C-alpha positions as MATLAB code, in Angstrom:
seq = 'XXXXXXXXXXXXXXXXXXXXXXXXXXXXXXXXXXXXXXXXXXXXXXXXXXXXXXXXXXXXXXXXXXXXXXXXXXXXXXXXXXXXXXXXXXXXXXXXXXXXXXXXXXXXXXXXXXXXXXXXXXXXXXXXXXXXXXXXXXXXXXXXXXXXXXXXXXXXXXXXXXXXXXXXXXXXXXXXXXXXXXXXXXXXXXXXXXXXXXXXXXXXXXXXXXXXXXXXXXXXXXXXXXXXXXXXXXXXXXXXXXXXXXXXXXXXXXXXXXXXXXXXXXXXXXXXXXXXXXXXXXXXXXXXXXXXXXXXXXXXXXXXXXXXXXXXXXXXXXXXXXXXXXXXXXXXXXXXXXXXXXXXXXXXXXXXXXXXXXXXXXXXXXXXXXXXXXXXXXXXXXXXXXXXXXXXXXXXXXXXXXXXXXXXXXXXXXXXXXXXXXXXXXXXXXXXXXXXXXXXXXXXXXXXXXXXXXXXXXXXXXXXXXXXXXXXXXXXXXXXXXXXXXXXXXXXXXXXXXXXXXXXXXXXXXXXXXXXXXXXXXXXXXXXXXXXXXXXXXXXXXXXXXXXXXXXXXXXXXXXXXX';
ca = [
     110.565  133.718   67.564;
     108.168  131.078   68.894;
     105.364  130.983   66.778;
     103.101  131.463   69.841;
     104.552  134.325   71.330;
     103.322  137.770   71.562;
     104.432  140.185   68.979;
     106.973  142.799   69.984;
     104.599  145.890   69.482;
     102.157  144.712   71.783;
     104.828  145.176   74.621;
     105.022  148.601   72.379;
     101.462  149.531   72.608;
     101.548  148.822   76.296;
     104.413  150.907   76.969;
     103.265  154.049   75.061;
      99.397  153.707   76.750;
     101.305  153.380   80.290;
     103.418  156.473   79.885;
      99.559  158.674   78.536;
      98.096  156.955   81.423;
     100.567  158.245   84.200;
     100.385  161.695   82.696;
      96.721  161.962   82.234;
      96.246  160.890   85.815;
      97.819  163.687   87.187;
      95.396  165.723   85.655;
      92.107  164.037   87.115;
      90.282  165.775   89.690;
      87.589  163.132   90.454;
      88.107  160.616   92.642;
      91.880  161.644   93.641;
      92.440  159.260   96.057;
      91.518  155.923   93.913;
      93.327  157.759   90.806;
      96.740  158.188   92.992;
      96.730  154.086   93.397;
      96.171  153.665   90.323;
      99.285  155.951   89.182;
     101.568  154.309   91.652;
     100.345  150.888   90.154;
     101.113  152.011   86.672;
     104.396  153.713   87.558;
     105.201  150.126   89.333;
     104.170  148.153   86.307;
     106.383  150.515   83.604;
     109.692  149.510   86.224;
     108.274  145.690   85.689;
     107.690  146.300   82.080;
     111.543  147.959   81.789;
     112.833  144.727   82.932;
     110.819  142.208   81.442;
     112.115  143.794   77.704;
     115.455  143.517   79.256;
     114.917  139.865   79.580;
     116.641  138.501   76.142;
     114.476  135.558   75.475;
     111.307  137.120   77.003;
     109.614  137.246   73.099;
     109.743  133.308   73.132;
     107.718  133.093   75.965;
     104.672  131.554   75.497;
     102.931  132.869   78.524;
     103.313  136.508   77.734;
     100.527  135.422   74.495;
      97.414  135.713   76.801;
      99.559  137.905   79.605;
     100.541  140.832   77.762;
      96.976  141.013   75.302;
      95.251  141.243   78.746;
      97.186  143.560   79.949;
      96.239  145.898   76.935;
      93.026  145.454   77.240;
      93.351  146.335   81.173;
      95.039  149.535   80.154;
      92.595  150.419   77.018;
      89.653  150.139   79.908;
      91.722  152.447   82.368;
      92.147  155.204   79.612;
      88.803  154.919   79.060;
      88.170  155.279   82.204;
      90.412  158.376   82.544;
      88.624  160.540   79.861;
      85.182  159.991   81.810;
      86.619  161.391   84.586;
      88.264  163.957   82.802;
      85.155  165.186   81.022;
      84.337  168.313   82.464;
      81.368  168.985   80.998;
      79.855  165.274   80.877;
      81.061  164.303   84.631;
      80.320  160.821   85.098;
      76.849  159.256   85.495;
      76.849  157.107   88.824;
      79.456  158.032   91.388;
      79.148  154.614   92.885;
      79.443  152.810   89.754;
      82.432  154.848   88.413;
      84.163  153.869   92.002;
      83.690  150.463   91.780;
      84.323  150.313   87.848;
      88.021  152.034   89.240;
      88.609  149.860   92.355;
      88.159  146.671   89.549;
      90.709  148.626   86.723;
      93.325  148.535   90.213;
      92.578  145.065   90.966;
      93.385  144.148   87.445;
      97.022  145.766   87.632;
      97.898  144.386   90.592;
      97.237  141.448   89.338;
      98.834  141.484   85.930;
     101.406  143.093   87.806;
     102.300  140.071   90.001;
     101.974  137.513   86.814;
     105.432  139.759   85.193;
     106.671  139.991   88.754;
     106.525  136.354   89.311;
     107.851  135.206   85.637;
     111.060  137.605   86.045;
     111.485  136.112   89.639;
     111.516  133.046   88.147;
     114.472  133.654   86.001;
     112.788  131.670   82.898;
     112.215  134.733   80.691;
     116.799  134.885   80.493;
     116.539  131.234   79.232;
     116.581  130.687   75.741;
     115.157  126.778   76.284;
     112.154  128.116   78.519;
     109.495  127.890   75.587;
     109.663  124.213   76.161;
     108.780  122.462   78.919;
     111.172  119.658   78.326;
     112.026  117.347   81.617;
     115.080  117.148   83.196;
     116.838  113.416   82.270;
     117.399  111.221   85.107;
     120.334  112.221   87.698;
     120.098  115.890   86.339;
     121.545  118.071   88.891;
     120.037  120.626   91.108;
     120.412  123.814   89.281;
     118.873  122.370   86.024;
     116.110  120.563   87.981;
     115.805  123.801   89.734;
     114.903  125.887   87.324;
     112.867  123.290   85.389;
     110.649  123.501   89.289;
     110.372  127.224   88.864;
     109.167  127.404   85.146;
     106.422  124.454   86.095;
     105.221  126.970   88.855;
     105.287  129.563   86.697;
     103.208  128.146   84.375;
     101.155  127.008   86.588;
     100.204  130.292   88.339;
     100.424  132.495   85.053;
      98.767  130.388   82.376;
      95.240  129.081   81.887;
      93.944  125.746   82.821;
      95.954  124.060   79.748;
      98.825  125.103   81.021;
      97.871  124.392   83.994;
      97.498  120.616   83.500;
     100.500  120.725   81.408;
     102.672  121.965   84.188;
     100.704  119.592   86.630;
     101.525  116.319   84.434;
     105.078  117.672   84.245;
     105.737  118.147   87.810;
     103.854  114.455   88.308;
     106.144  113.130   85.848;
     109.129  114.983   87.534;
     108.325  113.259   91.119;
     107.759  109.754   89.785;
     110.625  109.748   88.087;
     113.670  111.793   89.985;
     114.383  110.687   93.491;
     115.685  114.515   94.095;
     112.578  116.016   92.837;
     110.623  116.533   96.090;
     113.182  118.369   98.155;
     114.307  120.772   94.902;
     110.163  121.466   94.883;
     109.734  122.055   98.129;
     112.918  124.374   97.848;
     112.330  126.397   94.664;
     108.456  125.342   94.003;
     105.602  127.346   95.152;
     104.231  124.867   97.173;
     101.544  127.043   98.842;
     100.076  127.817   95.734;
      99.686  123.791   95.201;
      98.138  123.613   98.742;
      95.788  126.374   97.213;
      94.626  124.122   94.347;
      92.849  121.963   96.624;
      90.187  124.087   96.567;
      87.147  123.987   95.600;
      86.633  126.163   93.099;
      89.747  124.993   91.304;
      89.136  122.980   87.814;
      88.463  119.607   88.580;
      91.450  117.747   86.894;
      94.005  120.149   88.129;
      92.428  119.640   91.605;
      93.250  116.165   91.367;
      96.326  116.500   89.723;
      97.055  119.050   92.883;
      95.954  116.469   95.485;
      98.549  113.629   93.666;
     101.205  115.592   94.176;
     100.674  117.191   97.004;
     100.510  113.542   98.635;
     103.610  112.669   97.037;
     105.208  115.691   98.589;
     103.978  114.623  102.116;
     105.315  111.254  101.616;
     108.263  111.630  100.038;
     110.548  112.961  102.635;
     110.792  114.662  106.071;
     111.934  117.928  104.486;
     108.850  117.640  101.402;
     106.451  116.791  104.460;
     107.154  119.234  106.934;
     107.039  122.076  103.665;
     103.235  120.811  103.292;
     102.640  121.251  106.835;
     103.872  124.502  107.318;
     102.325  126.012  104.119;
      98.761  124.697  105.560;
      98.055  121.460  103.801;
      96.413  119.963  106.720;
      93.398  121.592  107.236;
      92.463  121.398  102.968;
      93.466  117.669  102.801;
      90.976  116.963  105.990;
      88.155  118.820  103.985;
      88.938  116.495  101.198;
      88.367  113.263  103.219;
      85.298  114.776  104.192;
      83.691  115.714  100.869;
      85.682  114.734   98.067;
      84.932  112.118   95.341;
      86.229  108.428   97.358;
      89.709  108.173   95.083;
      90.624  111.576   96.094;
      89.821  110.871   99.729;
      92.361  108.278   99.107;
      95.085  110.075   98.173;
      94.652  113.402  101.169;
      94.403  110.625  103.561;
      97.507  109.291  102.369;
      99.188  112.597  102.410;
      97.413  113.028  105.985;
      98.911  109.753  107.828;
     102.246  110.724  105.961;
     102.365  114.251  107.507;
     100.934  112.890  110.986;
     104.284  110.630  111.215;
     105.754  113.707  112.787;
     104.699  114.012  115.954;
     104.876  117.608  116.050;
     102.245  117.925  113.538;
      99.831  115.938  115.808;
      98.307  118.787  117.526;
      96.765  120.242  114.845;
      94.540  117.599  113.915;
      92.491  118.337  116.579;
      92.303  122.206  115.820;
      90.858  121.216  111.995;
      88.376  118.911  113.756;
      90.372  115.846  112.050;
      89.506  113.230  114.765;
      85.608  112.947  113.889;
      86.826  113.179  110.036;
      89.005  110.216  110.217;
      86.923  108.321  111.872;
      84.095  108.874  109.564;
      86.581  107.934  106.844;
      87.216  104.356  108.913;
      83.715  103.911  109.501;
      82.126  104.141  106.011;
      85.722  104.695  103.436;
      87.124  102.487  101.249;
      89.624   99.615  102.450;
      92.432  101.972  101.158;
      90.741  105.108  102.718;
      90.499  103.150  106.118;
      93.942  102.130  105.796;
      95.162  105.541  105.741;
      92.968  106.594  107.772;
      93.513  104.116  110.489;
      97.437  104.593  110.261;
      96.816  108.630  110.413;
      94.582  108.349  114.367;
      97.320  105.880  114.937;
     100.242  108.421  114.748;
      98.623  110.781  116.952;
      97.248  108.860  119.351;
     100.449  108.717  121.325;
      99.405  112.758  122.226;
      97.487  113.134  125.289;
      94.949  115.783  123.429;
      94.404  113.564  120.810;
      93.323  110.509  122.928;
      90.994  112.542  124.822;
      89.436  113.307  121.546;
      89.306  110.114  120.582;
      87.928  108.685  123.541;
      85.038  111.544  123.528;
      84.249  110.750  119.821;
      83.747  107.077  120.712;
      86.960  105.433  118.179;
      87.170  102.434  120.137;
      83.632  100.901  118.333;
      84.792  102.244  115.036;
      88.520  100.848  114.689;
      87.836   97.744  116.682;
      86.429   95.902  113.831;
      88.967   96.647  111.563;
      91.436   94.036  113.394;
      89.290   91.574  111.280;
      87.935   93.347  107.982;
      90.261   95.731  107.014;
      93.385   94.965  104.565;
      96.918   93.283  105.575;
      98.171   96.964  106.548;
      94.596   98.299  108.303;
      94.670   95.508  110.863;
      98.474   96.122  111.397;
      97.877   99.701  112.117;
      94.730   99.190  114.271;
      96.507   96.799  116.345;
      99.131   99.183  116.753;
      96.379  101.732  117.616;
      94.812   99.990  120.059;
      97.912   99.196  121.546;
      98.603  102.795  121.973;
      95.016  103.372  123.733;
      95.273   99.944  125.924;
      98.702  100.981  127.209;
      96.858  104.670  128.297;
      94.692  103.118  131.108;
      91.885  101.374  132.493;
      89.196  103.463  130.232;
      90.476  102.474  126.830;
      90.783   98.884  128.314;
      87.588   98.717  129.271;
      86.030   99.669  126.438;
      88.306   97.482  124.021;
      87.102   94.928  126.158;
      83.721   95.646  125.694;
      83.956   96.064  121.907;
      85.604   92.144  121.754;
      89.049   93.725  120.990;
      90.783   90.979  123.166;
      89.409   88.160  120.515;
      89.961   90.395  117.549;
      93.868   90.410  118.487;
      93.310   86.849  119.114;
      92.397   86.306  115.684;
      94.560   88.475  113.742;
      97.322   86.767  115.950;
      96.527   83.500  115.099;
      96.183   84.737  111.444;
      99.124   87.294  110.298;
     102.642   86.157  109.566;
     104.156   89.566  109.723;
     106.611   90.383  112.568;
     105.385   94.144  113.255;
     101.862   92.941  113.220;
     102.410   90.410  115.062;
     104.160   92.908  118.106;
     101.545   95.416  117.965;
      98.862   92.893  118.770;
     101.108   91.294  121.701;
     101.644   94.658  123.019;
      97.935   95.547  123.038;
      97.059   91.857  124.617;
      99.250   92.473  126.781;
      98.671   95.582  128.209;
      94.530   93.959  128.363;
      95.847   91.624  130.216;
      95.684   93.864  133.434;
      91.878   92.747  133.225;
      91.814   89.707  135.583;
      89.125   88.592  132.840;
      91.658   89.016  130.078;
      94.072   86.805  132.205;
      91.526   84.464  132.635;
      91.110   84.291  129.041;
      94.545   83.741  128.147;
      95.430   80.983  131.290;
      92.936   78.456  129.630;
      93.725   79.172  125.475;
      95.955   76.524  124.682;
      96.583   77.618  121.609;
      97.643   81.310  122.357;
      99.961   80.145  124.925;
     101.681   77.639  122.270;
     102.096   80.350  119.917;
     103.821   82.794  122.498;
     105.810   79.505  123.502;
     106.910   79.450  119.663;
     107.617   82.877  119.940;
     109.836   82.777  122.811;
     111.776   79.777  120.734;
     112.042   81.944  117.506;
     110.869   85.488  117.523;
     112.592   88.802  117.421;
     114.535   90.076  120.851;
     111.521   92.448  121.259;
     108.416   89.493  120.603;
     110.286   87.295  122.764;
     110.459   90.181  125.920;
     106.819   90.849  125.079;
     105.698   86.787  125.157;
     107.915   86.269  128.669;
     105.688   89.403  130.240;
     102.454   87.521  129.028;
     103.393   84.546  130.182;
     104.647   85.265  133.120;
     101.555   86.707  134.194;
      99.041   83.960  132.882;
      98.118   81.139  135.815;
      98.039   78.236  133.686;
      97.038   74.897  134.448;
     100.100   72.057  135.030;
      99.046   70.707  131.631;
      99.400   73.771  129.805;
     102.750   74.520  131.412;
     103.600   71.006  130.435;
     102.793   71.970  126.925;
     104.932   74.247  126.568;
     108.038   73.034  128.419;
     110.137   73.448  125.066;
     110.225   76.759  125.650;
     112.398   76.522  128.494;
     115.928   76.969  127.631;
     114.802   79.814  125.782;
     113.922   81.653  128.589;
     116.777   80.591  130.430;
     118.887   81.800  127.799;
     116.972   85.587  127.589;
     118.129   85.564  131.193;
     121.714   86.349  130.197;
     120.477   89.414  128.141;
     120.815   92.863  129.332;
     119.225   94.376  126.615;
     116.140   95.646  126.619;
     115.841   96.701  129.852;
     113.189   94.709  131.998;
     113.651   91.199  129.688;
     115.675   89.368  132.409;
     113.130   89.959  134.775;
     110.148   88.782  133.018;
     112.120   86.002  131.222;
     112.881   85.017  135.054;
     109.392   84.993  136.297;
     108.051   83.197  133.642;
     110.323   80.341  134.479;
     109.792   80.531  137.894;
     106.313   79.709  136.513;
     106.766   76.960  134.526;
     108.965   75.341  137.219;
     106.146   74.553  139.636;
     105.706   71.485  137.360;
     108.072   68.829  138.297;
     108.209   67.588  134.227;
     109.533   71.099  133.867;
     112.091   71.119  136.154;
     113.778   68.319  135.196;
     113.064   69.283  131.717;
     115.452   72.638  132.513;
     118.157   70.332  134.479;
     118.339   67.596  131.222;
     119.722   70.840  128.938;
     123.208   70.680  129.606;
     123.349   74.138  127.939;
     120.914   75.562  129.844;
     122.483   74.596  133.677;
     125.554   75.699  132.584;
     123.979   79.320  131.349;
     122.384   79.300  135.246;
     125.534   78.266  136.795;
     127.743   81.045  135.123;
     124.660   83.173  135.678;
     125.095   82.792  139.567;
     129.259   83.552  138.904;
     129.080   86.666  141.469;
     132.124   87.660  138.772;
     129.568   87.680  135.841;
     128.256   91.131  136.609;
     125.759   91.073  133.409;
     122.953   89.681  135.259;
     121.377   91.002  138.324;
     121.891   88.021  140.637;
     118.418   87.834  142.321;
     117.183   86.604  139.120;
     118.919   83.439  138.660;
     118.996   82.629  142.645;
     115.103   82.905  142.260;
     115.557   79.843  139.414;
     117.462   77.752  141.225;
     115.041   77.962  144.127;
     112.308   77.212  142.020;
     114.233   74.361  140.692;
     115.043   72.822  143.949;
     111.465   73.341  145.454;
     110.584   69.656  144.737;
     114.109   68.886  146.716;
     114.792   66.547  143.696;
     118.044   65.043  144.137;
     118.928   64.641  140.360;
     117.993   68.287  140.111;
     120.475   69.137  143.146;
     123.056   66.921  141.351;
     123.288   68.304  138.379;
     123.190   72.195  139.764;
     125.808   71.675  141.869;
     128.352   69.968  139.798;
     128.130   72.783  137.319;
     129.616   74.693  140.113;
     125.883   76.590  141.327;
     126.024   75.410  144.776;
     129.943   77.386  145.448;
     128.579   80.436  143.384;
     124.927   80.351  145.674;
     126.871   80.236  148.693;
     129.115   83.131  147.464;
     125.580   85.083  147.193;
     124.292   84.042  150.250;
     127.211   86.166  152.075;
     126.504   88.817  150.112;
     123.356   88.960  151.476;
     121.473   88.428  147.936;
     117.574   88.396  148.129;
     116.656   84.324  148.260;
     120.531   82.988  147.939;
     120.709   81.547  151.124;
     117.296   79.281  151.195;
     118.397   78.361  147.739;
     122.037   77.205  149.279;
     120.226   75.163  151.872;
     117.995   73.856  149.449;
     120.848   73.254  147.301;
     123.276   71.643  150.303;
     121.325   68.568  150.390;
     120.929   69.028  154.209;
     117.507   68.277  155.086;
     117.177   68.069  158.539;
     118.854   72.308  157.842;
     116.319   72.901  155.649;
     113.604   71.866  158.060;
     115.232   73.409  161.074;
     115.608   76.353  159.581;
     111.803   76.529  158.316;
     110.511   75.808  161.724;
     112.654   78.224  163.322;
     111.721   80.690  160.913;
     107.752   80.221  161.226;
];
């Protein structure tokens, strides 16, 4: 026997005082009513009692040492109870008292009742290795990490706070260390008790020890997550941010922009009042707590509600500035945030505006080397650039329009698209276009992409742009590589590219009426494929066959007729 556990006539005592009790009761004609729920609470706990001793290893569990002593002393009160009300002659003194004092005794069973209900639920009392809490090794499979999960919870429920905090390091240690430990906890773990640690009133280390894993649970995976979500971790992590000590802030705001990443969970931030929290928690946290914070508004800004919220609670003043104080990953996320609320309408511009978001971007632009970062600020410049002050802005920074130059040379598919629809709505000077003339075949070349949708257009009106310089146009026609990518472009066979886009090139090219430019287009076979177009009735394909023809006197003709 485990030198802890309860002796085996203790379970004895209890089951002799249980069967006195259920007789006696029947013989009590006080307070009947309270007396019959008591009976059918007693009769309840002798069926529990029946199968706990049935339970072969039940002796060696350690929790039954404070469980079953309190459970005497529950029962020793109730029979005292019982003879005061059975005293004839000496009814009791206080009828109110002598209720309540009877309402407590049932509260007491029920709840002693549920402790033996939940350990033979648990299936650790038929274990002979359940007096140890001993973790599972690395790789251990399901079952065995299964019912390691439902002994921690056990323990955790049942015991008092040392087992408490034993269990709680033990399931900490479990999640750090076993990859499958967060789904078999949110499977076989009572994970709605956990939430209900947060409380409070709960002891302060196994509070925090509650919040620690909880927030590993949220983060861990979609299934963990969506388990703390549904068994109401939102709302208690929230309250944490907005009263707890700063490192457990930390942690529920963690868990918080984990469990936002499901969109479906976004709505009920605004029923717990969570806008106004998080933005407190951005406007006066810790760089870690605005991190989290910061990433949490920016997963559910993308829902309608949400943005309304924000907008009423005035987040544009409080995120703005963390483009350029907050850590590596705050200004990432707040650029991606304000992306979200530039790219919802003139409002959010405005106000970004106001708050000198455009030159935050800017900076953190100019600054960050990171490829996500550097897409979510693009995206937010360029949905400010709908501001004709934004665009004037832009037109006269030399050095923003050399870095999305570089960035149209050497970025990702996506930071490339994004740079072309920038720059092909800037009006630059001839010098800066000059600048940037590298560029060029690059843009030529995102012509011939079909993916994403909308990149051939903008890739074409950006050149169409930079070919109002004559430097640039003979810069395009010197690329070998880059004619012969417009010439197959125009191929009416080449079915990849719509053909208005290429035919609007080759006008641009031939605006100047350069000869080497006409030259070199048509002996790469663009004049044949242009004419092909031009009796297809393509939009612009036949002035850019008359410009290409090297006719002249048509050309002029044919504008004077036209005007």
């Amino acid at each position: 026997m485990h030198p802890t556990a309860p002796p085996p006539q203790t379970l004895d005592q209890i089951t002799h005082l249980l069967t006195h009790l259920l007789t006696a009761s029947h013989s009590i004609k006080t307070f009947t009513s309270r007396w019959q729920t008591i009976r059918s609470k007693l009769a309840y706990l002798t069926s529990s009692l029946s199968a706990l001793s049935d339970s072969p290893h039940w002796s060696d569990n350690p929790l039954l040492q404070t469980l079953l002593p309190n459970l005497l002393q529950t029962l020793l009160r109730i029979q005292s109870l019982s003879h005061q009300c059975s005293d004839t002659e000496h009814p009791p003194v206080g009828k109110l008292l002598m209720q309540s004092d009877l309402d407590m005794a049932a509260n007491w069973l029920s709840k002693q009742s549920q402790d033996i209900d939940l350990l033979l639920r648990s299936g650790v009392l038929r274990q002979s290795n359940a007096i140890v809490l001993s973790q599972p090794p690395p790789g251990s499979d399901k079952e065995d990490l299964g019912f390691f999960v439902r002994d921690l919870f056990t323990r955790l429920q049942i015991g008092g706070v040392e087992f408490k905090k034993k269990a709680m390091e033990s399931l900490l240690q479990l999640l750090e260390n076993e990859e499958k430990a967060a789904a078999v906890v949110s499977k076989e773990g009572n994970v709605s008790y956990l939430i209900h640690l947060l409380d409070l009133n709960a002891h302060s280390s196994i509070r925090e020890q509650a919040i620690t894993a909880v927030s590993v649970l949220a983060s861990a995976s979609e299934q963990s997550r969506k388990c703390v979500f549904e068994e109401g971790g939102l709302g208690p992590l929230l309250r944490i941010i907005e009263s707890g000590s700063m490192g457990l802030k930390e942690k529920a705001a963690m868990a918080v922009e984990a469990i936002t990443t499901d969109v479906d969970n976004s709505w009920a931030i605004t029923a717990y009042g969570g806008v106004s929290v998080l933005l407190e928690a951005c406007r006066s946290g810790s760089l870690t707590l605005q991190e989290h914070s910061v990433g949490a508004l920016r997963n559910v800004a993308v829902v309608e509600d949400v943005r309304s919220a924000l907008g009423e609670e005035g987040a544009v003043p409080v995120v703005v500035p963390l483009l350029v104080n907050g850590t590596v990953k705050a200004r990432e996320k707040t650029a991606n945030l304000i992306a979200i609320l530039a790219a919802a309408g003139e409002f959010f511009r405005a106000l970004i505006l106001q708050e000198r978001g455009l030159q935050g971007l800017l900076l953190l632009l100019h600054e960050s080397s990171c490829s996500d970062t550097i897409e979510h600020a693009l995206r937010a410049i360029h949905s400010l650039s709908a501001s004709d002050s934004t665009t004037r802005t832009l037109s006269v920074s030399i050095s923003f329009i050399i870095q999305i130059a570089e960035l149209i040379k050497h970025g990702t598919i996506l930071l490339q698209q994004i740079c072309a629809s920038i720059l092909a709505t800037l009006c630059m000077s001839d010098g800066n276009k000059r600048a940037i003339a590298s560029c060029i075949p690059a843009l030529v070349k995102l012509m011939e992409s079909p993916k994403p949708d909308g990149l051939q257009e903008v890739a074409a009106k950006a050149l169409v742009s930079l070919l109002t310089v004559r430097s640039n146009r003979k810069e395009l026609v010197r690329d070998e590589k880059s004619v012969m990518r417009l010439a197959q472009m125009l191929d009416p066979k080449y079915e990849t590219v719509s053909k208005k886009f290429p035919v609007a090139v080759v006008a641009a090219v031939m605006a100047g009426g350069s000869k080497g430019c006409r030259k070199r287009l048509v002996a790469a076979g663009a004049y044949a494929h242009v004419q092909k177009l031009a009796e297809m009735e393509v939009a612009g394909a036949k002035k850019a066959a008359q410009r290409l023809s090297g006719n002249r006197l048509q050309v002029i003709f044919g504008r004077t007729w036209r005007e």
